Amino acid sequence: MKLRLHVHHAFTGGWVADIDDDLDRQPDDPFWCVDQWPTLQEALAAGCARLTELAAHPNPTRVSATLALAA
């Protein structure tokens, strides 16, 4: 699986960072997502750190699976 980090400017200000795979480019169910980072540098640093953690696992879970386990 190839994961990718996507960082973009939020409509409400700040920066959004999400991690998804190349086969599912829709941000509807990412492996990780955080919005409203105050700076681009913070969004990139957090995204790269999380991408490193996800790459260490053979089967990372998506946000929806994590939320379902917590409920």
JSON list of N, CA and C in Angstrom, two decimals:
[
{"chain": "A", "resi": 1, "resn": "MET", "atom": "N", "xyz": [0.84, -1.17, 0.00]},
{"chain": "A", "resi": 1, "resn": "MET", "atom": "CA", "xyz": [0.00, 0.00, 0.00]},
{"chain": "A", "resi": 1, "resn": "MET", "atom": "C", "xyz": [0.89, 1.24, 0.00]},
{"chain": "A", "resi": 2, "resn": "LYS", "atom": "N", "xyz": [0.53, 2.20, -0.82]},
{"chain": "A", "resi": 2, "resn": "LYS", "atom": "CA", "xyz": [1.24, 3.47, -0.87]},
{"chain": "A", "resi": 2, "resn": "LYS", "atom": "C", "xyz": [0.39, 4.53, -0.19]},
{"chain": "A", "resi": 3, "resn": "LEU", "atom": "N", "xyz": [0.91, 5.09, 0.88]},
{"chain": "A", "resi": 3, "resn": "LEU", "atom": "CA", "xyz": [0.21, 6.16, 1.59]},
{"chain": "A", "resi": 3, "resn": "LEU", "atom": "C", "xyz": [0.75, 7.50, 1.12]},
{"chain": "A", "resi": 4, "resn": "ARG", "atom": "N", "xyz": [-0.11, 8.51, 1.18]},
{"chain": "A", "resi": 4, "resn": "ARG", "atom": "CA", "xyz": [0.31, 9.86, 0.79]},
{"chain": "A", "resi": 4, "resn": "ARG", "atom": "C", "xyz": [-0.21, 10.88, 1.79]},
{"chain": "A", "resi": 5, "resn": "LEU", "atom": "N", "xyz": [0.55, 11.91, 1.99]},
{"chain": "A", "resi": 5, "resn": "LEU", "atom": "CA", "xyz": [0.17, 13.01, 2.86]},
{"chain": "A", "resi": 5, "resn": "LEU", "atom": "C", "xyz": [-0.34, 14.14, 1.99]},
{"chain": "A", "resi": 6, "resn": "HIS", "atom": "N", "xyz": [-1.50, 14.66, 2.32]},
{"chain": "A", "resi": 6, "resn": "HIS", "atom": "CA", "xyz": [-2.10, 15.76, 1.58]},
{"chain": "A", "resi": 6, "resn": "HIS", "atom": "C", "xyz": [-2.31, 16.91, 2.56]},
{"chain": "A", "resi": 7, "resn": "VAL", "atom": "N", "xyz": [-1.71, 18.05, 2.30]},
{"chain": "A", "resi": 7, "resn": "VAL", "atom": "CA", "xyz": [-1.85, 19.24, 3.13]},
{"chain": "A", "resi": 7, "resn": "VAL", "atom": "C", "xyz": [-2.43, 20.35, 2.27]},
{"chain": "A", "resi": 8, "resn": "HIS", "atom": "N", "xyz": [-3.47, 20.98, 2.77]},
{"chain": "A", "resi": 8, "resn": "HIS", "atom": "CA", "xyz": [-4.08, 22.08, 2.01]},
{"chain": "A", "resi": 8, "resn": "HIS", "atom": "C", "xyz": [-4.62, 23.14, 2.96]},
{"chain": "A", "resi": 9, "resn": "HIS", "atom": "N", "xyz": [-4.84, 24.31, 2.40]},
{"chain": "A", "resi": 9, "resn": "HIS", "atom": "CA", "xyz": [-5.34, 25.43, 3.19]},
{"chain": "A", "resi": 9, "resn": "HIS", "atom": "C", "xyz": [-6.83, 25.23, 3.44]},
{"chain": "A", "resi": 10, "resn": "ALA", "atom": "N", "xyz": [-7.26, 25.43, 4.69]},
{"chain": "A", "resi": 10, "resn": "ALA", "atom": "CA", "xyz": [-8.67, 25.28, 5.05]},
{"chain": "A", "resi": 10, "resn": "ALA", "atom": "C", "xyz": [-9.43, 26.55, 4.68]},
{"chain": "A", "resi": 11, "resn": "PHE", "atom": "N", "xyz": [-10.71, 26.38, 4.34]},
{"chain": "A", "resi": 11, "resn": "PHE", "atom": "CA", "xyz": [-11.54, 27.54, 4.00]},
{"chain": "A", "resi": 11, "resn": "PHE", "atom": "C", "xyz": [-11.69, 28.49, 5.18]},
{"chain": "A", "resi": 12, "resn": "THR", "atom": "N", "xyz": [-11.66, 27.97, 6.38]},
{"chain": "A", "resi": 12, "resn": "THR", "atom": "CA", "xyz": [-11.86, 28.78, 7.58]},
{"chain": "A", "resi": 12, "resn": "THR", "atom": "C", "xyz": [-10.54, 29.30, 8.15]},
{"chain": "A", "resi": 13, "resn": "GLY", "atom": "N", "xyz": [-9.44, 29.08, 7.45]},
{"chain": "A", "resi": 13, "resn": "GLY", "atom": "CA", "xyz": [-8.13, 29.49, 7.92]},
{"chain": "A", "resi": 13, "resn": "GLY", "atom": "C", "xyz": [-7.37, 28.31, 8.46]},
{"chain": "A", "resi": 14, "resn": "GLY", "atom": "N", "xyz": [-6.08, 28.43, 8.54]},
{"chain": "A", "resi": 14, "resn": "GLY", "atom": "CA", "xyz": [-5.27, 27.31, 9.01]},
{"chain": "A", "resi": 14, "resn": "GLY", "atom": "C", "xyz": [-5.03, 26.31, 7.90]},
{"chain": "A", "resi": 15, "resn": "TRP", "atom": "N", "xyz": [-4.53, 25.14, 8.31]},
{"chain": "A", "resi": 15, "resn": "TRP", "atom": "CA", "xyz": [-4.15, 24.10, 7.36]},
{"chain": "A", "resi": 15, "resn": "TRP", "atom": "C", "xyz": [-4.75, 22.76, 7.76]},
{"chain": "A", "resi": 16, "resn": "VAL", "atom": "N", "xyz": [-5.08, 21.96, 6.77]},
{"chain": "A", "resi": 16, "resn": "VAL", "atom": "CA", "xyz": [-5.63, 20.63, 6.96]},
{"chain": "A", "resi": 16, "resn": "VAL", "atom": "C", "xyz": [-4.58, 19.62, 6.47]},
{"chain": "A", "resi": 17, "resn": "ALA", "atom": "N", "xyz": [-4.37, 18.55, 7.22]},
{"chain": "A", "resi": 17, "resn": "ALA", "atom": "CA", "xyz": [-3.46, 17.48, 6.81]},
{"chain": "A", "resi": 17, "resn": "ALA", "atom": "C", "xyz": [-4.20, 16.15, 6.91]},
{"chain": "A", "resi": 18, "resn": "ASP", "atom": "N", "xyz": [-4.13, 15.35, 5.84]},
{"chain": "A", "resi": 18, "resn": "ASP", "atom": "CA", "xyz": [-4.72, 14.02, 5.89]},
{"chain": "A", "resi": 18, "resn": "ASP", "atom": "C", "xyz": [-3.81, 13.03, 5.18]},
{"chain": "A", "resi": 19, "resn": "ILE", "atom": "N", "xyz": [-3.94, 11.77, 5.58]},
{"chain": "A", "resi": 19, "resn": "ILE", "atom": "CA", "xyz": [-3.17, 10.68, 4.98]},
{"chain": "A", "resi": 19, "resn": "ILE", "atom": "C", "xyz": [-4.16, 9.68, 4.41]},
{"chain": "A", "resi": 20, "resn": "ASP", "atom": "N", "xyz": [-3.96, 9.34, 3.15]},
{"chain": "A", "resi": 20, "resn": "ASP", "atom": "CA", "xyz": [-4.81, 8.36, 2.48]},
{"chain": "A", "resi": 20, "resn": "ASP", "atom": "C", "xyz": [-3.94, 7.52, 1.56]},
{"chain": "A", "resi": 21, "resn": "ASP", "atom": "N", "xyz": [-4.54, 6.51, 0.95]},
{"chain": "A", "resi": 21, "resn": "ASP", "atom": "CA", "xyz": [-3.76, 5.70, 0.02]},
{"chain": "A", "resi": 21, "resn": "ASP", "atom": "C", "xyz": [-3.98, 6.19, -1.41]},
{"chain": "A", "resi": 22, "resn": "ASP", "atom": "N", "xyz": [-3.06, 5.81, -2.30]},
{"chain": "A", "resi": 22, "resn": "ASP", "atom": "CA", "xyz": [-3.13, 6.27, -3.69]},
{"chain": "A", "resi": 22, "resn": "ASP", "atom": "C", "xyz": [-4.33, 5.73, -4.44]},
{"chain": "A", "resi": 23, "resn": "LEU", "atom": "N", "xyz": [-4.88, 4.60, -4.00]},
{"chain": "A", "resi": 23, "resn": "LEU", "atom": "CA", "xyz": [-6.00, 4.01, -4.70]},
{"chain": "A", "resi": 23, "resn": "LEU", "atom": "C", "xyz": [-7.34, 4.65, -4.32]},
{"chain": "A", "resi": 24, "resn": "ASP", "atom": "N", "xyz": [-7.38, 5.37, -3.21]},
{"chain": "A", "resi": 24, "resn": "ASP", "atom": "CA", "xyz": [-8.61, 6.02, -2.75]},
{"chain": "A", "resi": 24, "resn": "ASP", "atom": "C", "xyz": [-8.30, 7.47, -2.46]},
{"chain": "A", "resi": 25, "resn": "ARG", "atom": "N", "xyz": [-8.33, 8.29, -3.47]},
{"chain": "A", "resi": 25, "resn": "ARG", "atom": "CA", "xyz": [-7.94, 9.69, -3.32]},
{"chain": "A", "resi": 25, "resn": "ARG", "atom": "C", "xyz": [-9.04, 10.57, -2.72]},
{"chain": "A", "resi": 26, "resn": "GLN", "atom": "N", "xyz": [-10.22, 10.03, -2.51]},
{"chain": "A", "resi": 26, "resn": "GLN", "atom": "CA", "xyz": [-11.29, 10.80, -1.88]},
{"chain": "A", "resi": 26, "resn": "GLN", "atom": "C", "xyz": [-11.03, 10.88, -0.39]},
{"chain": "A", "resi": 27, "resn": "PRO", "atom": "N", "xyz": [-11.14, 12.06, 0.21]},
{"chain": "A", "resi": 27, "resn": "PRO", "atom": "CA", "xyz": [-10.84, 12.20, 1.64]},
{"chain": "A", "resi": 27, "resn": "PRO", "atom": "C", "xyz": [-11.98, 11.79, 2.56]},
{"chain": "A", "resi": 28, "resn": "ASP", "atom": "N", "xyz": [-12.83, 10.87, 2.11]},
{"chain": "A", "resi": 28, "resn": "ASP", "atom": "CA", "xyz": [-14.00, 10.50, 2.90]},
{"chain": "A", "resi": 28, "resn": "ASP", "atom": "C", "xyz": [-13.69, 9.55, 4.05]},
{"chain": "A", "resi": 29, "resn": "ASP", "atom": "N", "xyz": [-12.61, 8.81, 3.96]},
{"chain": "A", "resi": 29, "resn": "ASP", "atom": "CA", "xyz": [-12.25, 7.87, 5.04]},
{"chain": "A", "resi": 29, "resn": "ASP", "atom": "C", "xyz": [-10.73, 7.71, 5.08]},
{"chain": "A", "resi": 30, "resn": "PRO", "atom": "N", "xyz": [-10.02, 8.74, 5.55]},
{"chain": "A", "resi": 30, "resn": "PRO", "atom": "CA", "xyz": [-8.56, 8.67, 5.56]},
{"chain": "A", "resi": 30, "resn": "PRO", "atom": "C", "xyz": [-8.02, 7.80, 6.68]},
{"chain": "A", "resi": 31, "resn": "PHE", "atom": "N", "xyz": [-6.73, 7.57, 6.64]},
{"chain": "A", "resi": 31, "resn": "PHE", "atom": "CA", "xyz": [-6.05, 6.86, 7.72]},
{"chain": "A", "resi": 31, "resn": "PHE", "atom": "C", "xyz": [-5.77, 7.82, 8.88]},
{"chain": "A", "resi": 32, "resn": "TRP", "atom": "N", "xyz": [-5.71, 9.11, 8.59]},
{"chain": "A", "resi": 32, "resn": "TRP", "atom": "CA", "xyz": [-5.46, 10.13, 9.61]},
{"chain": "A", "resi": 32, "resn": "TRP", "atom": "C", "xyz": [-5.87, 11.48, 9.04]},
{"chain": "A", "resi": 33, "resn": "CYS", "atom": "N", "xyz": [-6.44, 12.32, 9.85]},
{"chain": "A", "resi": 33, "resn": "CYS", "atom": "CA", "xyz": [-6.83, 13.66, 9.39]},
{"chain": "A", "resi": 33, "resn": "CYS", "atom": "C", "xyz": [-6.92, 14.59, 10.59]},
{"chain": "A", "resi": 34, "resn": "VAL", "atom": "N", "xyz": [-6.33, 15.77, 10.46]},
{"chain": "A", "resi": 34, "resn": "VAL", "atom": "CA", "xyz": [-6.43, 16.82, 11.46]},
{"chain": "A", "resi": 34, "resn": "VAL", "atom": "C", "xyz": [-6.58, 18.14, 10.72]},
{"chain": "A", "resi": 35, "resn": "ASP", "atom": "N", "xyz": [-7.54, 18.93, 11.16]},
{"chain": "A", "resi": 35, "resn": "ASP", "atom": "CA", "xyz": [-7.71, 20.23, 10.52]},
{"chain": "A", "resi": 35, "resn": "ASP", "atom": "C", "xyz": [-7.32, 21.35, 11.47]},
{"chain": "A", "resi": 36, "resn": "GLN", "atom": "N", "xyz": [-7.20, 22.52, 10.91]},
{"chain": "A", "resi": 36, "resn": "GLN", "atom": "CA", "xyz": [-6.91, 23.75, 11.65]},
{"chain": "A", "resi": 36, "resn": "GLN", "atom": "C", "xyz": [-5.52, 23.82, 12.27]},
{"chain": "A", "resi": 37, "resn": "TRP", "atom": "N", "xyz": [-4.51, 23.30, 11.60]},
{"chain": "A", "resi": 37, "resn": "TRP", "atom": "CA", "xyz": [-3.14, 23.56, 12.04]},
{"chain": "A", "resi": 37, "resn": "TRP", "atom": "C", "xyz": [-2.87, 25.03, 11.79]},
{"chain": "A", "resi": 38, "resn": "PRO", "atom": "N", "xyz": [-2.26, 25.75, 12.72]},
{"chain": "A", "resi": 38, "resn": "PRO", "atom": "CA", "xyz": [-2.05, 27.18, 12.53]},
{"chain": "A", "resi": 38, "resn": "PRO", "atom": "C", "xyz": [-1.06, 27.52, 11.42]},
{"chain": "A", "resi": 39, "resn": "THR", "atom": "N", "xyz": [-0.04, 26.68, 11.21]},
{"chain": "A", "resi": 39, "resn": "THR", "atom": "CA", "xyz": [0.95, 26.97, 10.17]},
{"chain": "A", "resi": 39, "resn": "THR", "atom": "C", "xyz": [1.15, 25.75, 9.27]},
{"chain": "A", "resi": 40, "resn": "LEU", "atom": "N", "xyz": [1.62, 26.03, 8.08]},
{"chain": "A", "resi": 40, "resn": "LEU", "atom": "CA", "xyz": [1.92, 24.96, 7.13]},
{"chain": "A", "resi": 40, "resn": "LEU", "atom": "C", "xyz": [3.01, 24.05, 7.69]},
{"chain": "A", "resi": 41, "resn": "GLN", "atom": "N", "xyz": [4.02, 24.62, 8.32]},
{"chain": "A", "resi": 41, "resn": "GLN", "atom": "CA", "xyz": [5.12, 23.84, 8.86]},
{"chain": "A", "resi": 41, "resn": "GLN", "atom": "C", "xyz": [4.62, 22.85, 9.92]},
{"chain": "A", "resi": 42, "resn": "GLU", "atom": "N", "xyz": [3.71, 23.28, 10.79]},
{"chain": "A", "resi": 42, "resn": "GLU", "atom": "CA", "xyz": [3.17, 22.38, 11.81]},
{"chain": "A", "resi": 42, "resn": "GLU", "atom": "C", "xyz": [2.35, 21.26, 11.19]},
{"chain": "A", "resi": 43, "resn": "ALA", "atom": "N", "xyz": [1.58, 21.57, 10.17]},
{"chain": "A", "resi": 43, "resn": "ALA", "atom": "CA", "xyz": [0.78, 20.55, 9.48]},
{"chain": "A", "resi": 43, "resn": "ALA", "atom": "C", "xyz": [1.68, 19.52, 8.81]},
{"chain": "A", "resi": 44, "resn": "LEU", "atom": "N", "xyz": [2.73, 19.98, 8.14]},
{"chain": "A", "resi": 44, "resn": "LEU", "atom": "CA", "xyz": [3.67, 19.06, 7.49]},
{"chain": "A", "resi": 44, "resn": "LEU", "atom": "C", "xyz": [4.42, 18.20, 8.50]},
{"chain": "A", "resi": 45, "resn": "ALA", "atom": "N", "xyz": [4.88, 18.81, 9.58]},
{"chain": "A", "resi": 45, "resn": "ALA", "atom": "CA", "xyz": [5.63, 18.06, 10.59]},
{"chain": "A", "resi": 45, "resn": "ALA", "atom": "C", "xyz": [4.75, 16.98, 11.23]},
{"chain": "A", "resi": 46, "resn": "ALA", "atom": "N", "xyz": [3.52, 17.33, 11.59]},
{"chain": "A", "resi": 46, "resn": "ALA", "atom": "CA", "xyz": [2.61, 16.36, 12.21]},
{"chain": "A", "resi": 46, "resn": "ALA", "atom": "C", "xyz": [2.25, 15.26, 11.22]},
{"chain": "A", "resi": 47, "resn": "GLY", "atom": "N", "xyz": [1.98, 15.63, 9.97]},
{"chain": "A", "resi": 47, "resn": "GLY", "atom": "CA", "xyz": [1.64, 14.65, 8.96]},
{"chain": "A", "resi": 47, "resn": "GLY", "atom": "C", "xyz": [2.78, 13.68, 8.67]},
{"chain": "A", "resi": 48, "resn": "CYS", "atom": "N", "xyz": [3.99, 14.20, 8.59]},
{"chain": "A", "resi": 48, "resn": "CYS", "atom": "CA", "xyz": [5.15, 13.32, 8.35]},
{"chain": "A", "resi": 48, "resn": "CYS", "atom": "C", "xyz": [5.39, 12.38, 9.52]},
{"chain": "A", "resi": 49, "resn": "ALA", "atom": "N", "xyz": [5.21, 12.89, 10.74]},
{"chain": "A", "resi": 49, "resn": "ALA", "atom": "CA", "xyz": [5.39, 12.04, 11.92]},
{"chain": "A", "resi": 49, "resn": "ALA", "atom": "C", "xyz": [4.36, 10.91, 11.92]},
{"chain": "A", "resi": 50, "resn": "ARG", "atom": "N", "xyz": [3.10, 11.24, 11.62]},
{"chain": "A", "resi": 50, "resn": "ARG", "atom": "CA", "xyz": [2.05, 10.22, 11.60]},
{"chain": "A", "resi": 50, "resn": "ARG", "atom": "C", "xyz": [2.26, 9.24, 10.44]},
{"chain": "A", "resi": 51, "resn": "LEU", "atom": "N", "xyz": [2.71, 9.74, 9.30]},
{"chain": "A", "resi": 51, "resn": "LEU", "atom": "CA", "xyz": [2.99, 8.86, 8.16]},
{"chain": "A", "resi": 51, "resn": "LEU", "atom": "C", "xyz": [4.07, 7.85, 8.51]},
{"chain": "A", "resi": 52, "resn": "THR", "atom": "N", "xyz": [5.08, 8.26, 9.25]},
{"chain": "A", "resi": 52, "resn": "THR", "atom": "CA", "xyz": [6.14, 7.36, 9.70]},
{"chain": "A", "resi": 52, "resn": "THR", "atom": "C", "xyz": [5.56, 6.28, 10.62]},
{"chain": "A", "resi": 53, "resn": "GLU", "atom": "N", "xyz": [4.67, 6.66, 11.52]},
{"chain": "A", "resi": 53, "resn": "GLU", "atom": "CA", "xyz": [4.03, 5.68, 12.42]},
{"chain": "A", "resi": 53, "resn": "GLU", "atom": "C", "xyz": [3.18, 4.69, 11.63]},
{"chain": "A", "resi": 54, "resn": "LEU", "atom": "N", "xyz": [2.39, 5.18, 10.69]},
{"chain": "A", "resi": 54, "resn": "LEU", "atom": "CA", "xyz": [1.52, 4.30, 9.90]},
{"chain": "A", "resi": 54, "resn": "LEU", "atom": "C", "xyz": [2.34, 3.35, 9.03]},
{"chain": "A", "resi": 55, "resn": "ALA", "atom": "N", "xyz": [3.47, 3.81, 8.52]},
{"chain": "A", "resi": 55, "resn": "ALA", "atom": "CA", "xyz": [4.29, 2.97, 7.66]},
{"chain": "A", "resi": 55, "resn": "ALA", "atom": "C", "xyz": [4.89, 1.79, 8.41]},
{"chain": "A", "resi": 56, "resn": "ALA", "atom": "N", "xyz": [4.98, 1.89, 9.72]},
{"chain": "A", "resi": 56, "resn": "ALA", "atom": "CA", "xyz": [5.54, 0.81, 10.53]},
{"chain": "A", "resi": 56, "resn": "ALA", "atom": "C", "xyz": [4.55, -0.34, 10.74]},
{"chain": "A", "resi": 57, "resn": "HIS", "atom": "N", "xyz": [3.28, -0.12, 10.42]},
{"chain": "A", "resi": 57, "resn": "HIS", "atom": "CA", "xyz": [2.25, -1.15, 10.60]},
{"chain": "A", "resi": 57, "resn": "HIS", "atom": "C", "xyz": [1.86, -1.76, 9.26]},
{"chain": "A", "resi": 58, "resn": "PRO", "atom": "N", "xyz": [1.77, -3.08, 9.19]},
{"chain": "A", "resi": 58, "resn": "PRO", "atom": "CA", "xyz": [1.43, -3.72, 7.90]},
{"chain": "A", "resi": 58, "resn": "PRO", "atom": "C", "xyz": [-0.01, -3.43, 7.46]},
{"chain": "A", "resi": 59, "resn": "ASN", "atom": "N", "xyz": [-0.93, -3.24, 8.41]},
{"chain": "A", "resi": 59, "resn": "ASN", "atom": "CA", "xyz": [-2.34, -2.97, 8.07]},
{"chain": "A", "resi": 59, "resn": "ASN", "atom": "C", "xyz": [-2.87, -1.81, 8.91]},
{"chain": "A", "resi": 60, "resn": "PRO", "atom": "N", "xyz": [-2.54, -0.57, 8.54]},
{"chain": "A", "resi": 60, "resn": "PRO", "atom": "CA", "xyz": [-3.02, 0.56, 9.33]},
{"chain": "A", "resi": 60, "resn": "PRO", "atom": "C", "xyz": [-4.54, 0.68, 9.24]},
{"chain": "A", "resi": 61, "resn": "THR", "atom": "N", "xyz": [-5.15, 1.22, 10.29]},
{"chain": "A", "resi": 61, "resn": "THR", "atom": "CA", "xyz": [-6.60, 1.37, 10.30]},
{"chain": "A", "resi": 61, "resn": "THR", "atom": "C", "xyz": [-6.99, 2.78, 9.87]},
{"chain": "A", "resi": 62, "resn": "ARG", "atom": "N", "xyz": [-8.17, 2.86, 9.27]},
{"chain": "A", "resi": 62, "resn": "ARG", "atom": "CA", "xyz": [-8.71, 4.14, 8.83]},
{"chain": "A", "resi": 62, "resn": "ARG", "atom": "C", "xyz": [-9.40, 4.84, 10.01]},
{"chain": "A", "resi": 63, "resn": "VAL", "atom": "N", "xyz": [-9.69, 6.12, 9.83]},
{"chain": "A", "resi": 63, "resn": "VAL", "atom": "CA", "xyz": [-10.33, 6.91, 10.87]},
{"chain": "A", "resi": 63, "resn": "VAL", "atom": "C", "xyz": [-11.66, 6.28, 11.28]},
{"chain": "A", "resi": 64, "resn": "SER", "atom": "N", "xyz": [-12.46, 5.83, 10.32]},
{"chain": "A", "resi": 64, "resn": "SER", "atom": "CA", "xyz": [-13.76, 5.25, 10.63]},
{"chain": "A", "resi": 64, "resn": "SER", "atom": "C", "xyz": [-13.63, 4.01, 11.50]},
{"chain": "A", "resi": 65, "resn": "ALA", "atom": "N", "xyz": [-12.63, 3.19, 11.26]},
{"chain": "A", "resi": 65, "resn": "ALA", "atom": "CA", "xyz": [-12.42, 1.97, 12.05]},
{"chain": "A", "resi": 65, "resn": "ALA", "atom": "C", "xyz": [-11.99, 2.34, 13.46]},
{"chain": "A", "resi": 66, "resn": "THR", "atom": "N", "xyz": [-11.17, 3.36, 13.60]},
{"chain": "A", "resi": 66, "resn": "THR", "atom": "CA", "xyz": [-10.72, 3.82, 14.91]},
{"chain": "A", "resi": 66, "resn": "THR", "atom": "C", "xyz": [-11.90, 4.36, 15.72]},
{"chain": "A", "resi": 67, "resn": "LEU", "atom": "N", "xyz": [-12.76, 5.13, 15.07]},
{"chain": "A", "resi": 67, "resn": "LEU", "atom": "CA", "xyz": [-13.94, 5.70, 15.75]},
{"chain": "A", "resi": 67, "resn": "LEU", "atom": "C", "xyz": [-14.91, 4.60, 16.14]},
{"chain": "A", "resi": 68, "resn": "ALA", "atom": "N", "xyz": [-15.06, 3.59, 15.31]},
{"chain": "A", "resi": 68, "resn": "ALA", "atom": "CA", "xyz": [-15.97, 2.48, 15.63]},
{"chain": "A", "resi": 68, "resn": "ALA", "atom": "C", "xyz": [-15.47, 1.69, 16.84]},
{"chain": "A", "resi": 69, "resn": "LEU", "atom": "N", "xyz": [-14.17, 1.53, 16.96]},
{"chain": "A", "resi": 69, "resn": "LEU", "atom": "CA", "xyz": [-13.61, 0.81, 18.10]},
{"chain": "A", "resi": 69, "resn": "LEU", "atom": "C", "xyz": [-13.78, 1.60, 19.39]},
{"chain": "A", "resi": 70, "resn": "ALA", "atom": "N", "xyz": [-13.75, 2.92, 19.30]},
{"chain": "A", "resi": 70, "resn": "ALA", "atom": "CA", "xyz": [-13.87, 3.75, 20.49]},
{"chain": "A", "resi": 70, "resn": "ALA", "atom": "C", "xyz": [-15.31, 3.86, 21.00]},
{"chain": "A", "resi": 71, "resn": "ALA", "atom": "N", "xyz": [-16.27, 3.58, 20.14]},
{"chain": "A", "resi": 71, "resn": "ALA", "atom": "CA", "xyz": [-17.69, 3.73, 20.51]},
{"chain": "A", "resi": 71, "resn": "ALA", "atom": "C", "xyz": [-18.18, 2.59, 21.37]}
]
